[in-house]
Amino acid sequence: MEENKKGLNRKRVLLLLLCGIGLVAVFVATAAFFVLTPISKQKTDVYVLLKPGDGNEVVCKQLETTAKPCRLAGLRLLQILSEKVRPGRYEMTPSTTAFGLWRAMRNGRQVPLRLTLPSVWDMKQMAGRLGERLAADSVQWAACFSDTAFCRRYGVTPATLPCLFIPETYEVYYTVSPEELMKKLREHYDLFWEKRRVQAETMGFSPEEICTLASIVDKETANSAEKPKIAGMYLNRLRSGMKLQADPTVKFGLGDYALRRILHEHLMSESAYNTYKTEGLPPGPIGMPTQDGIDAVLADMKHDYLYMCANADFSGTHSFASSYAGHLRNAARYAKALDKRGIK
C-alpha cells in the first residue's frame, strides 16, 4: 500500500513538472512570438526620436498609435530586462521586430536623417528650425550662434556665421551636437569655395563679402535669371562709392521681415544693416546666401544700371535705370500700384 502511494505521488510530481514545463514553454513561445515578429502596424517606416534623458516610457508613448498592442507588450517585456536606451533616431520598418528595435535603442544604433538647411532671415530662425529637427533644442542652438568664442572656432563671427549655412541637404544624426554640425558645415564651406575663392579675390572681395552681397540679391528676387543683373547693379554702386540702399537690409535691421513697403521713417532707422545710412556692405549676410545668389555675384551681368525698382505688375521682376530721373519714373509707377492694392 505504501509503495502504491509513493508511486502515485511520483506520478503527480511528474505530471505537475510536465505541466510546469508546458506552461513555461507556452509562455516562452508566446513571448518569442511577441518580440520576434514585426511590431509595426504601419506600411511605411516610422521613427522613434529620443532626446537625452528620455526613457522607455517615451518610447512606448511614441509607439502607442503605430505599434501592434501585443507586440508593444513584448517590447515592454524586453524593457524589463534593460531600461537603458540611448538618445537617437531609430527606424521601425514594417519588418522590424520588437527585439530588433529594443536592441537598436539599447546599443545606440540610430539611423541618420537628411537635414535640409532652410533659407531663413536670421540665426534665431535657424535655431528654431534646427530645434524642430534635432535633439538639441532651439535655446542651445541660439546660445551657440550668438557666442563669439564658439563662432571664432569656425573662422566666423556671429554676424558672418550665416555664410556657413548655404542651403543644402546634409546627412547627420539626430543627436548631432552644435560643434559636430558646425564642423561639417565648415568643411562643406571650404570645399564650396575651393574653386570660387580665386574668382572672389580677383573681384576684390572675400568669400564672406560675396556671401553678404549674395544674401541681399537673394532677398531682392526669387527669379534666378535676374540675380546676375541685380548683382551687377549693386557692384556698380559699390565701385562708384554709392551707398547700396538695399531695402531688404532695412527690413533685416528692423527685424520686421513681413514689412511690405519701406517708408521714409524706416530708412532713418539706426542700424549697422541700414545701407541707406551706412557705407559699403553690412556686417554680414541678411539671411542664408544661396548657391544661386553667390554664383550670380561671381558672374554678375556687366551693365551701367545704378537703380532698380520692383515692376508694377508684381511679377517679382524689376525695372532698371541708369539715371536717377529714370528710377523716379519707375518708382512712381510702382508706388501707384501699391496704393491701388492698398499696400501700406
mmCIF file of C-alpha atoms in Angstrom:
data_model
loop_
_atom_site.group_PDB
_atom_site.id
_atom_site.type_symbol
_atom_site.label_atom_id
_atom_site.label_comp_id
_atom_site.label_asym_id
_atom_site.label_seq_id
_atom_site.Cartn_x
_atom_site.Cartn_y
_atom_site.Cartn_z
ATOM 1 C CA MET A 1 0.000 0.000 0.000
ATOM 2 C CA GLU A 2 2.804 2.356 0.962
ATOM 3 C CA GLU A 3 4.594 1.668 -2.280
ATOM 4 C CA ASN A 4 1.424 2.435 -4.272
ATOM 5 C CA LYS A 5 1.115 5.814 -2.529
ATOM 6 C CA LYS A 6 4.745 6.641 -3.292
ATOM 7 C CA GLY A 7 4.267 5.703 -6.907
ATOM 8 C CA LEU A 8 1.149 7.845 -7.119
ATOM 9 C CA ASN A 9 2.960 10.812 -5.569
ATOM 10 C CA ARG A 10 5.822 10.431 -8.045
ATOM 11 C CA LYS A 11 3.330 10.427 -10.900
ATOM 12 C CA ARG A 12 1.683 13.564 -9.522
ATOM 13 C CA VAL A 13 5.031 15.332 -9.174
ATOM 14 C CA LEU A 14 5.995 14.269 -12.667
ATOM 15 C CA LEU A 15 2.639 15.452 -14.010
ATOM 16 C CA LEU A 16 2.987 18.789 -12.241
ATOM 17 C CA LEU A 17 6.521 19.095 -13.522
ATOM 18 C CA LEU A 18 5.393 18.377 -17.075
ATOM 19 C CA CYS A 19 2.553 20.893 -16.722
ATOM 20 C CA GLY A 20 5.007 23.477 -15.420
ATOM 21 C CA ILE A 21 7.383 22.819 -18.301
ATOM 22 C CA GLY A 22 4.468 23.059 -20.693
ATOM 23 C CA LEU A 23 3.322 26.353 -19.235
ATOM 24 C CA VAL A 24 6.856 27.730 -19.401
ATOM 25 C CA ALA A 25 7.141 26.535 -22.987
ATOM 26 C CA VAL A 26 3.837 28.206 -23.866
ATOM 27 C CA PHE A 27 4.944 31.412 -22.133
ATOM 28 C CA VAL A 28 8.322 31.377 -23.894
ATOM 29 C CA ALA A 29 6.708 30.649 -27.251
ATOM 30 C CA THR A 30 4.166 33.425 -26.725
ATOM 31 C CA ALA A 31 6.827 35.878 -25.581
ATOM 32 C CA ALA A 32 9.021 34.905 -28.552
ATOM 33 C CA PHE A 33 6.090 35.472 -30.878
ATOM 34 C CA PHE A 34 5.510 38.923 -29.402
ATOM 35 C CA VAL A 35 9.159 40.004 -29.593
ATOM 36 C CA LEU A 36 10.340 38.244 -32.773
ATOM 37 C CA THR A 37 7.539 39.239 -35.150
ATOM 38 C CA PRO A 38 7.046 42.697 -36.755
ATOM 39 C CA ILE A 39 5.990 45.311 -34.223
ATOM 40 C CA SER A 40 4.685 47.983 -36.605
ATOM 41 C CA LYS A 41 1.139 48.126 -37.908
ATOM 42 C CA GLN A 42 2.158 50.755 -40.481
ATOM 43 C CA LYS A 43 3.072 50.079 -44.110
ATOM 44 C CA THR A 44 5.689 52.831 -44.076
ATOM 45 C CA ASP A 45 8.752 53.471 -41.925
ATOM 46 C CA VAL A 46 8.225 55.046 -38.504
ATOM 47 C CA TYR A 47 10.915 56.777 -36.446
ATOM 48 C CA VAL A 48 11.378 56.887 -32.687
ATOM 49 C CA LEU A 49 13.099 60.093 -31.551
ATOM 50 C CA LEU A 50 14.840 60.005 -28.182
ATOM 51 C CA LYS A 51 16.438 63.053 -26.596
ATOM 52 C CA PRO A 52 18.990 62.873 -23.762
ATOM 53 C CA GLY A 53 17.143 61.853 -20.604
ATOM 54 C CA ASP A 54 14.289 60.117 -22.418
ATOM 55 C CA GLY A 55 13.480 56.628 -21.164
ATOM 56 C CA ASN A 56 11.355 53.617 -22.052
ATOM 57 C CA GLU A 57 8.120 55.402 -21.217
ATOM 58 C CA VAL A 58 8.839 57.923 -24.006
ATOM 59 C CA VAL A 59 9.396 55.064 -26.450
ATOM 60 C CA CYS A 60 6.074 53.430 -25.624
ATOM 61 C CA LYS A 61 4.249 56.770 -25.745
ATOM 62 C CA GLN A 62 5.562 57.423 -29.256
ATOM 63 C CA LEU A 63 4.549 53.937 -30.418
ATOM 64 C CA GLU A 64 1.033 53.923 -28.965
ATOM 65 C CA THR A 65 -0.650 54.514 -32.321
ATOM 66 C CA THR A 66 1.866 52.902 -34.670
ATOM 67 C CA ALA A 67 2.737 49.595 -32.966
ATOM 68 C CA LYS A 68 0.584 46.487 -32.611
ATOM 69 C CA PRO A 69 -0.627 46.332 -28.984
ATOM 70 C CA CYS A 70 0.542 42.786 -28.322
ATOM 71 C CA ARG A 71 3.968 43.496 -29.877
ATOM 72 C CA LEU A 72 4.207 46.664 -27.792
ATOM 73 C CA ALA A 73 3.606 44.428 -24.779
ATOM 74 C CA GLY A 74 6.544 42.340 -25.974
ATOM 75 C CA LEU A 75 8.688 45.460 -26.134
ATOM 76 C CA ARG A 76 7.655 46.342 -22.579
ATOM 77 C CA LEU A 77 8.725 42.843 -21.534
ATOM 78 C CA LEU A 78 12.162 43.395 -23.075
ATOM 79 C CA GLN A 79 12.416 46.768 -21.358
ATOM 80 C CA ILE A 80 12.258 44.968 -18.026
ATOM 81 C CA LEU A 81 15.499 43.238 -18.971
ATOM 82 C CA SER A 82 17.219 46.548 -19.727
ATOM 83 C CA GLU A 83 15.882 50.020 -19.042
ATOM 84 C CA LYS A 84 18.803 51.663 -20.833
ATOM 85 C CA VAL A 85 18.010 53.431 -24.108
ATOM 86 C CA ARG A 86 20.321 55.823 -25.868
ATOM 87 C CA PRO A 87 19.355 59.142 -27.461
ATOM 88 C CA GLY A 88 18.897 58.968 -31.203
ATOM 89 C CA ARG A 89 16.612 58.451 -34.172
ATOM 90 C CA TYR A 90 15.595 54.828 -34.559
ATOM 91 C CA GLU A 91 13.909 53.309 -37.573
ATOM 92 C CA MET A 92 10.920 50.990 -37.309
ATOM 93 C CA THR A 93 10.255 49.482 -40.718
ATOM 94 C CA PRO A 94 7.241 47.259 -41.457
ATOM 95 C CA SER A 95 9.513 44.244 -40.810
ATOM 96 C CA THR A 96 11.257 45.489 -37.645
ATOM 97 C CA THR A 97 10.665 43.260 -34.606
ATOM 98 C CA ALA A 98 10.276 44.435 -31.025
ATOM 99 C CA PHE A 99 13.563 42.735 -30.230
ATOM 100 C CA GLY A 100 15.327 44.441 -33.144
ATOM 101 C CA LEU A 101 14.030 47.876 -32.132
ATOM 102 C CA TRP A 102 14.872 47.298 -28.461
ATOM 103 C CA ARG A 103 18.408 46.160 -29.300
ATOM 104 C CA ALA A 104 18.990 49.162 -31.596
ATOM 105 C CA MET A 105 17.875 51.610 -28.885
ATOM 106 C CA ARG A 106 19.899 49.834 -26.208
ATOM 107 C CA ASN A 107 23.071 49.878 -28.339
ATOM 108 C CA GLY A 108 22.529 53.342 -29.832
ATOM 109 C CA ARG A 109 22.342 52.097 -33.427
ATOM 110 C CA GLN A 110 20.406 55.081 -34.766
ATOM 111 C CA VAL A 111 19.837 55.926 -38.421
ATOM 112 C CA PRO A 112 20.914 59.296 -39.907
ATOM 113 C CA LEU A 113 18.483 61.841 -41.259
ATOM 114 C CA ARG A 114 18.674 64.179 -44.239
ATOM 115 C CA LEU A 115 18.805 67.720 -42.891
ATOM 116 C CA THR A 116 17.941 70.412 -45.421
ATOM 117 C CA LEU A 117 19.053 73.840 -44.255
ATOM 118 C CA PRO A 118 16.281 76.366 -44.873
ATOM 119 C CA SER A 119 16.829 79.820 -46.357
ATOM 120 C CA VAL A 120 15.749 81.940 -43.385
ATOM 121 C CA TRP A 121 16.322 85.550 -42.396
ATOM 122 C CA ASP A 122 18.438 85.187 -39.279
ATOM 123 C CA MET A 123 20.164 82.765 -36.947
ATOM 124 C CA LYS A 124 17.338 82.942 -34.414
ATOM 125 C CA GLN A 125 15.010 81.496 -37.033
ATOM 126 C CA MET A 126 17.671 78.924 -37.953
ATOM 127 C CA ALA A 127 17.972 77.911 -34.284
ATOM 128 C CA GLY A 128 14.217 77.368 -34.174
ATOM 129 C CA ARG A 129 14.215 75.223 -37.293
ATOM 130 C CA LEU A 130 17.147 73.110 -36.103
ATOM 131 C CA GLY A 131 15.469 72.683 -32.722
ATOM 132 C CA GLU A 132 12.452 71.206 -34.514
ATOM 133 C CA ARG A 133 14.530 68.610 -36.382
ATOM 134 C CA LEU A 134 17.335 67.704 -33.979
ATOM 135 C CA ALA A 135 17.751 66.609 -30.361
ATOM 136 C CA ALA A 136 19.379 69.856 -29.197
ATOM 137 C CA ASP A 137 16.677 72.449 -28.608
ATOM 138 C CA SER A 138 16.446 75.936 -30.123
ATOM 139 C CA VAL A 139 17.835 77.539 -26.950
ATOM 140 C CA GLN A 140 21.052 75.520 -27.243
ATOM 141 C CA TRP A 141 21.463 76.377 -30.923
ATOM 142 C CA ALA A 142 20.742 80.075 -30.357
ATOM 143 C CA ALA A 143 23.236 80.256 -27.485
ATOM 144 C CA CYS A 144 25.998 78.810 -29.675
ATOM 145 C CA PHE A 145 25.176 81.055 -32.622
ATOM 146 C CA SER A 146 25.468 84.206 -30.505
ATOM 147 C CA ASP A 147 28.666 83.069 -28.767
ATOM 148 C CA THR A 148 31.664 84.906 -30.234
ATOM 149 C CA ALA A 149 34.169 82.322 -28.959
ATOM 150 C CA PHE A 150 32.121 79.478 -30.422
ATOM 151 C CA CYS A 151 31.913 81.202 -33.809
ATOM 152 C CA ARG A 152 35.619 82.028 -33.790
ATOM 153 C CA ARG A 153 36.455 78.308 -33.693
ATOM 154 C CA TYR A 154 34.939 78.015 -37.170
ATOM 155 C CA GLY A 155 36.526 81.148 -38.604
ATOM 156 C CA VAL A 156 33.478 83.415 -38.415
ATOM 157 C CA THR A 157 31.761 85.952 -36.173
ATOM 158 C CA PRO A 158 28.112 85.904 -35.077
ATOM 159 C CA ALA A 159 27.474 88.385 -37.922
ATOM 160 C CA THR A 160 29.188 86.312 -40.626
ATOM 161 C CA LEU A 161 28.052 82.926 -39.279
ATOM 162 C CA PRO A 162 25.211 82.689 -41.875
ATOM 163 C CA CYS A 163 27.908 82.366 -44.561
ATOM 164 C CA LEU A 164 28.440 78.759 -43.440
ATOM 165 C CA PHE A 165 24.746 77.905 -43.737
ATOM 166 C CA ILE A 166 24.467 77.624 -47.510
ATOM 167 C CA PRO A 167 21.089 75.917 -48.016
ATOM 168 C CA GLU A 168 21.964 72.306 -48.791
ATOM 169 C CA THR A 169 20.974 68.844 -47.631
ATOM 170 C CA TYR A 170 23.309 67.150 -45.172
ATOM 171 C CA GLU A 171 23.241 63.657 -43.691
ATOM 172 C CA VAL A 172 23.530 63.929 -39.902
ATOM 173 C CA TYR A 173 22.447 62.076 -36.793
ATOM 174 C CA TYR A 174 19.503 63.297 -34.743
ATOM 175 C CA THR A 175 21.861 63.751 -31.799
ATOM 176 C CA VAL A 176 24.391 65.844 -33.745
ATOM 177 C CA SER A 177 25.866 68.497 -31.461
ATOM 178 C CA PRO A 178 26.333 72.154 -32.463
ATOM 179 C CA GLU A 179 30.080 71.505 -32.618
ATOM 180 C CA GLU A 180 29.674 68.493 -34.896
ATOM 181 C CA LEU A 181 27.272 70.282 -37.226
ATOM 182 C CA MET A 182 29.459 73.374 -37.452
ATOM 183 C CA LYS A 183 32.491 71.251 -38.294
ATOM 184 C CA LYS A 184 30.545 69.607 -41.118
ATOM 185 C CA LEU A 185 29.299 72.980 -42.395
ATOM 186 C CA ARG A 186 32.777 74.471 -42.287
ATOM 187 C CA GLU A 187 34.183 71.548 -44.282
ATOM 188 C CA HIS A 188 31.435 71.948 -46.878
ATOM 189 C CA TYR A 189 32.011 75.717 -46.989
ATOM 190 C CA ASP A 190 35.746 75.266 -47.637
ATOM 191 C CA LEU A 191 35.011 72.737 -50.395
ATOM 192 C CA PHE A 192 32.358 75.027 -51.894
ATOM 193 C CA TRP A 193 34.801 77.942 -52.062
ATOM 194 C CA GLU A 194 37.768 75.916 -53.288
ATOM 195 C CA LYS A 195 37.069 76.805 -56.934
ATOM 196 C CA ARG A 196 35.380 80.146 -56.239
ATOM 197 C CA ARG A 197 37.840 81.813 -53.876
ATOM 198 C CA VAL A 198 40.263 82.989 -56.583
ATOM 199 C CA GLN A 199 37.372 84.466 -58.555
ATOM 200 C CA ALA A 200 36.161 86.366 -55.487
ATOM 201 C CA GLU A 201 39.642 87.691 -54.753
ATOM 202 C CA THR A 202 40.038 88.764 -58.381
ATOM 203 C CA MET A 203 36.891 90.835 -57.930
ATOM 204 C CA GLY A 204 38.393 92.352 -54.779
ATOM 205 C CA PHE A 205 36.118 90.619 -52.277
ATOM 206 C CA SER A 206 36.428 87.930 -49.620
ATOM 207 C CA PRO A 207 34.086 84.910 -49.650
ATOM 208 C CA GLU A 208 32.259 86.420 -46.649
ATOM 209 C CA GLU A 209 31.686 89.672 -48.551
ATOM 210 C CA ILE A 210 30.423 87.778 -51.593
ATOM 211 C CA CYS A 211 28.053 85.836 -49.320
ATOM 212 C CA THR A 212 26.809 89.088 -47.784
ATOM 213 C CA LEU A 213 26.041 90.637 -51.164
ATOM 214 C CA ALA A 214 24.530 87.357 -52.369
ATOM 215 C CA SER A 215 22.134 87.331 -49.413
ATOM 216 C CA ILE A 216 20.889 90.786 -50.433
ATOM 217 C CA VAL A 217 20.429 89.664 -54.035
ATOM 218 C CA ASP A 218 18.532 86.582 -52.830
ATOM 219 C CA LYS A 219 16.167 88.740 -50.793
ATOM 220 C CA GLU A 220 15.557 91.074 -53.725
ATOM 221 C CA THR A 221 14.273 88.334 -56.015
ATOM 222 C CA ALA A 222 13.433 84.655 -56.258
ATOM 223 C CA ASN A 223 13.980 84.863 -60.016
ATOM 224 C CA SER A 224 17.361 83.183 -60.551
ATOM 225 C CA ALA A 225 17.651 84.532 -64.107
ATOM 226 C CA GLU A 226 17.508 88.120 -62.808
ATOM 227 C CA LYS A 227 20.019 87.689 -59.998
ATOM 228 C CA PRO A 228 23.191 88.388 -62.063
ATOM 229 C CA LYS A 229 21.628 91.648 -63.262
ATOM 230 C CA ILE A 230 20.786 92.744 -59.709
ATOM 231 C CA ALA A 231 24.246 91.697 -58.542
ATOM 232 C CA GLY A 232 25.790 93.813 -61.307
ATOM 233 C CA MET A 233 23.761 96.837 -60.183
ATOM 234 C CA TYR A 234 24.900 96.549 -56.577
ATOM 235 C CA LEU A 235 28.505 96.044 -57.643
ATOM 236 C CA ASN A 236 28.227 99.206 -59.775
ATOM 237 C CA ARG A 237 27.094 101.075 -56.668
ATOM 238 C CA LEU A 238 29.912 99.729 -54.524
ATOM 239 C CA ARG A 239 32.558 100.552 -57.105
ATOM 240 C CA SER A 240 31.238 104.065 -57.639
ATOM 241 C CA GLY A 241 31.210 104.812 -53.900
ATOM 242 C CA MET A 242 27.428 104.985 -53.802
ATOM 243 C CA LYS A 243 25.506 103.573 -50.850
ATOM 244 C CA LEU A 244 23.880 100.198 -51.511
ATOM 245 C CA GLN A 245 20.446 101.483 -50.455
ATOM 246 C CA ALA A 246 19.018 97.956 -50.384
ATOM 247 C CA ASP A 247 15.515 97.711 -48.907
ATOM 248 C CA PRO A 248 15.997 94.144 -47.568
ATOM 249 C CA THR A 249 18.837 95.358 -45.336
ATOM 250 C CA VAL A 250 16.448 97.864 -43.762
ATOM 251 C CA LYS A 251 13.981 95.044 -43.010
ATOM 252 C CA PHE A 252 16.773 92.990 -41.508
ATOM 253 C CA GLY A 253 17.965 95.833 -39.297
ATOM 254 C CA LEU A 254 14.423 96.432 -38.054
ATOM 255 C CA GLY A 255 13.782 92.714 -37.571
ATOM 256 C CA ASP A 256 10.422 93.198 -39.335
ATOM 257 C CA TYR A 257 10.631 90.625 -42.110
ATOM 258 C CA ALA A 258 6.954 90.911 -43.028
ATOM 259 C CA LEU A 259 7.338 94.604 -43.933
ATOM 260 C CA ARG A 260 6.000 95.053 -47.482
ATOM 261 C CA ARG A 261 6.536 98.744 -48.037
ATOM 262 C CA ILE A 262 9.651 100.650 -46.988
ATOM 263 C CA LEU A 263 8.773 104.169 -45.866
ATOM 264 C CA HIS A 264 10.970 107.198 -45.130
ATOM 265 C CA GLU A 265 10.738 106.539 -41.388
ATOM 266 C CA HIS A 266 12.194 103.068 -41.938
ATOM 267 C CA LEU A 267 15.102 104.497 -43.921
ATOM 268 C CA MET A 268 16.018 106.683 -40.944
ATOM 269 C CA SER A 269 16.400 103.717 -38.562
ATOM 270 C CA GLU A 270 19.733 103.388 -36.768
ATOM 271 C CA SER A 271 21.264 100.045 -37.657
ATOM 272 C CA ALA A 272 24.586 98.807 -38.976
ATOM 273 C CA TYR A 273 22.492 96.944 -41.547
ATOM 274 C CA ASN A 274 20.646 100.018 -42.859
ATOM 275 C CA THR A 275 22.510 100.515 -46.140
ATOM 276 C CA TYR A 276 20.669 103.777 -46.757
ATOM 277 C CA LYS A 277 22.744 105.277 -43.939
ATOM 278 C CA THR A 278 25.931 103.175 -43.861
ATOM 279 C CA GLU A 279 28.678 102.897 -46.457
ATOM 280 C CA GLY A 280 29.568 99.648 -48.178
ATOM 281 C CA LEU A 281 28.369 96.204 -47.234
ATOM 282 C CA PRO A 282 26.579 95.434 -43.954
ATOM 283 C CA PRO A 283 28.467 93.476 -41.230
ATOM 284 C CA GLY A 284 27.257 90.120 -42.546
ATOM 285 C CA PRO A 285 24.592 88.336 -44.570
ATOM 286 C CA ILE A 286 20.913 89.159 -44.117
ATOM 287 C CA GLY A 287 19.888 85.540 -44.217
ATOM 288 C CA MET A 288 21.429 82.399 -45.604
ATOM 289 C CA PRO A 289 23.011 83.025 -49.026
ATOM 290 C CA THR A 290 22.001 80.519 -51.703
ATOM 291 C CA GLN A 291 24.343 78.988 -54.254
ATOM 292 C CA ASP A 292 22.368 80.771 -56.979
ATOM 293 C CA GLY A 293 22.919 84.082 -55.224
ATOM 294 C CA ILE A 294 26.633 83.501 -54.700
ATOM 295 C CA ASP A 295 27.214 82.412 -58.283
ATOM 296 C CA ALA A 296 25.174 85.384 -59.527
ATOM 297 C CA VAL A 297 27.525 87.776 -57.726
ATOM 298 C CA LEU A 298 30.607 85.950 -59.019
ATOM 299 C CA ALA A 299 29.211 86.060 -62.574
ATOM 300 C CA ASP A 300 27.488 89.445 -62.394
ATOM 301 C CA MET A 301 25.978 90.943 -65.515
ATOM 302 C CA LYS A 302 28.008 93.889 -66.846
ATOM 303 C CA HIS A 303 25.858 96.998 -67.442
ATOM 304 C CA ASP A 304 25.612 100.641 -66.341
ATOM 305 C CA TYR A 305 22.480 100.392 -64.187
ATOM 306 C CA LEU A 306 22.600 102.014 -60.761
ATOM 307 C CA TYR A 307 18.931 101.812 -59.813
ATOM 308 C CA MET A 308 16.168 99.247 -59.759
ATOM 309 C CA CYS A 309 12.565 99.113 -58.680
ATOM 310 C CA ALA A 310 10.045 96.282 -58.484
ATOM 311 C CA ASN A 311 7.814 96.108 -61.527
ATOM 312 C CA ALA A 312 4.298 97.431 -61.111
ATOM 313 C CA ASP A 313 2.850 94.134 -62.363
ATOM 314 C CA PHE A 314 4.070 92.389 -59.170
ATOM 315 C CA SER A 315 5.728 89.688 -61.269
ATOM 316 C CA GLY A 316 8.712 89.572 -58.933
ATOM 317 C CA THR A 317 10.965 91.132 -61.581
ATOM 318 C CA HIS A 318 12.430 94.652 -61.658
ATOM 319 C CA SER A 319 12.790 97.732 -63.822
ATOM 320 C CA PHE A 320 16.345 99.082 -64.059
ATOM 321 C CA ALA A 321 17.627 102.565 -64.731
ATOM 322 C CA SER A 322 20.995 104.235 -65.267
ATOM 323 C CA SER A 323 19.823 107.662 -64.101
ATOM 324 C CA TYR A 324 18.008 108.826 -61.001
ATOM 325 C CA ALA A 325 15.347 110.505 -63.161
ATOM 326 C CA GLY A 326 14.614 107.178 -64.857
ATOM 327 C CA HIS A 327 14.448 105.485 -61.475
ATOM 328 C CA LEU A 328 11.938 108.042 -60.181
ATOM 329 C CA ARG A 329 9.631 107.252 -63.083
ATOM 330 C CA ASN A 330 9.843 103.518 -62.334
ATOM 331 C CA ALA A 331 9.319 104.141 -58.616
ATOM 332 C CA ALA A 332 6.257 106.308 -59.265
ATOM 333 C CA ARG A 333 4.635 103.525 -61.278
ATOM 334 C CA TYR A 334 5.324 101.010 -58.520
ATOM 335 C CA ALA A 335 4.062 103.340 -55.757
ATOM 336 C CA LYS A 336 0.830 103.856 -57.719
ATOM 337 C CA ALA A 337 0.397 100.080 -57.987
ATOM 338 C CA LEU A 338 0.953 99.687 -54.219
ATOM 339 C CA ASP A 339 -1.620 102.374 -53.480
ATOM 340 C CA LYS A 340 -4.099 100.716 -55.814
ATOM 341 C CA ARG A 341 -3.739 97.458 -53.905
ATOM 342 C CA GLY A 342 -3.933 99.193 -50.546
ATOM 343 C CA ILE A 343 -0.454 98.041 -49.510
ATOM 344 C CA LYS A 344 0.906 100.352 -46.852
#
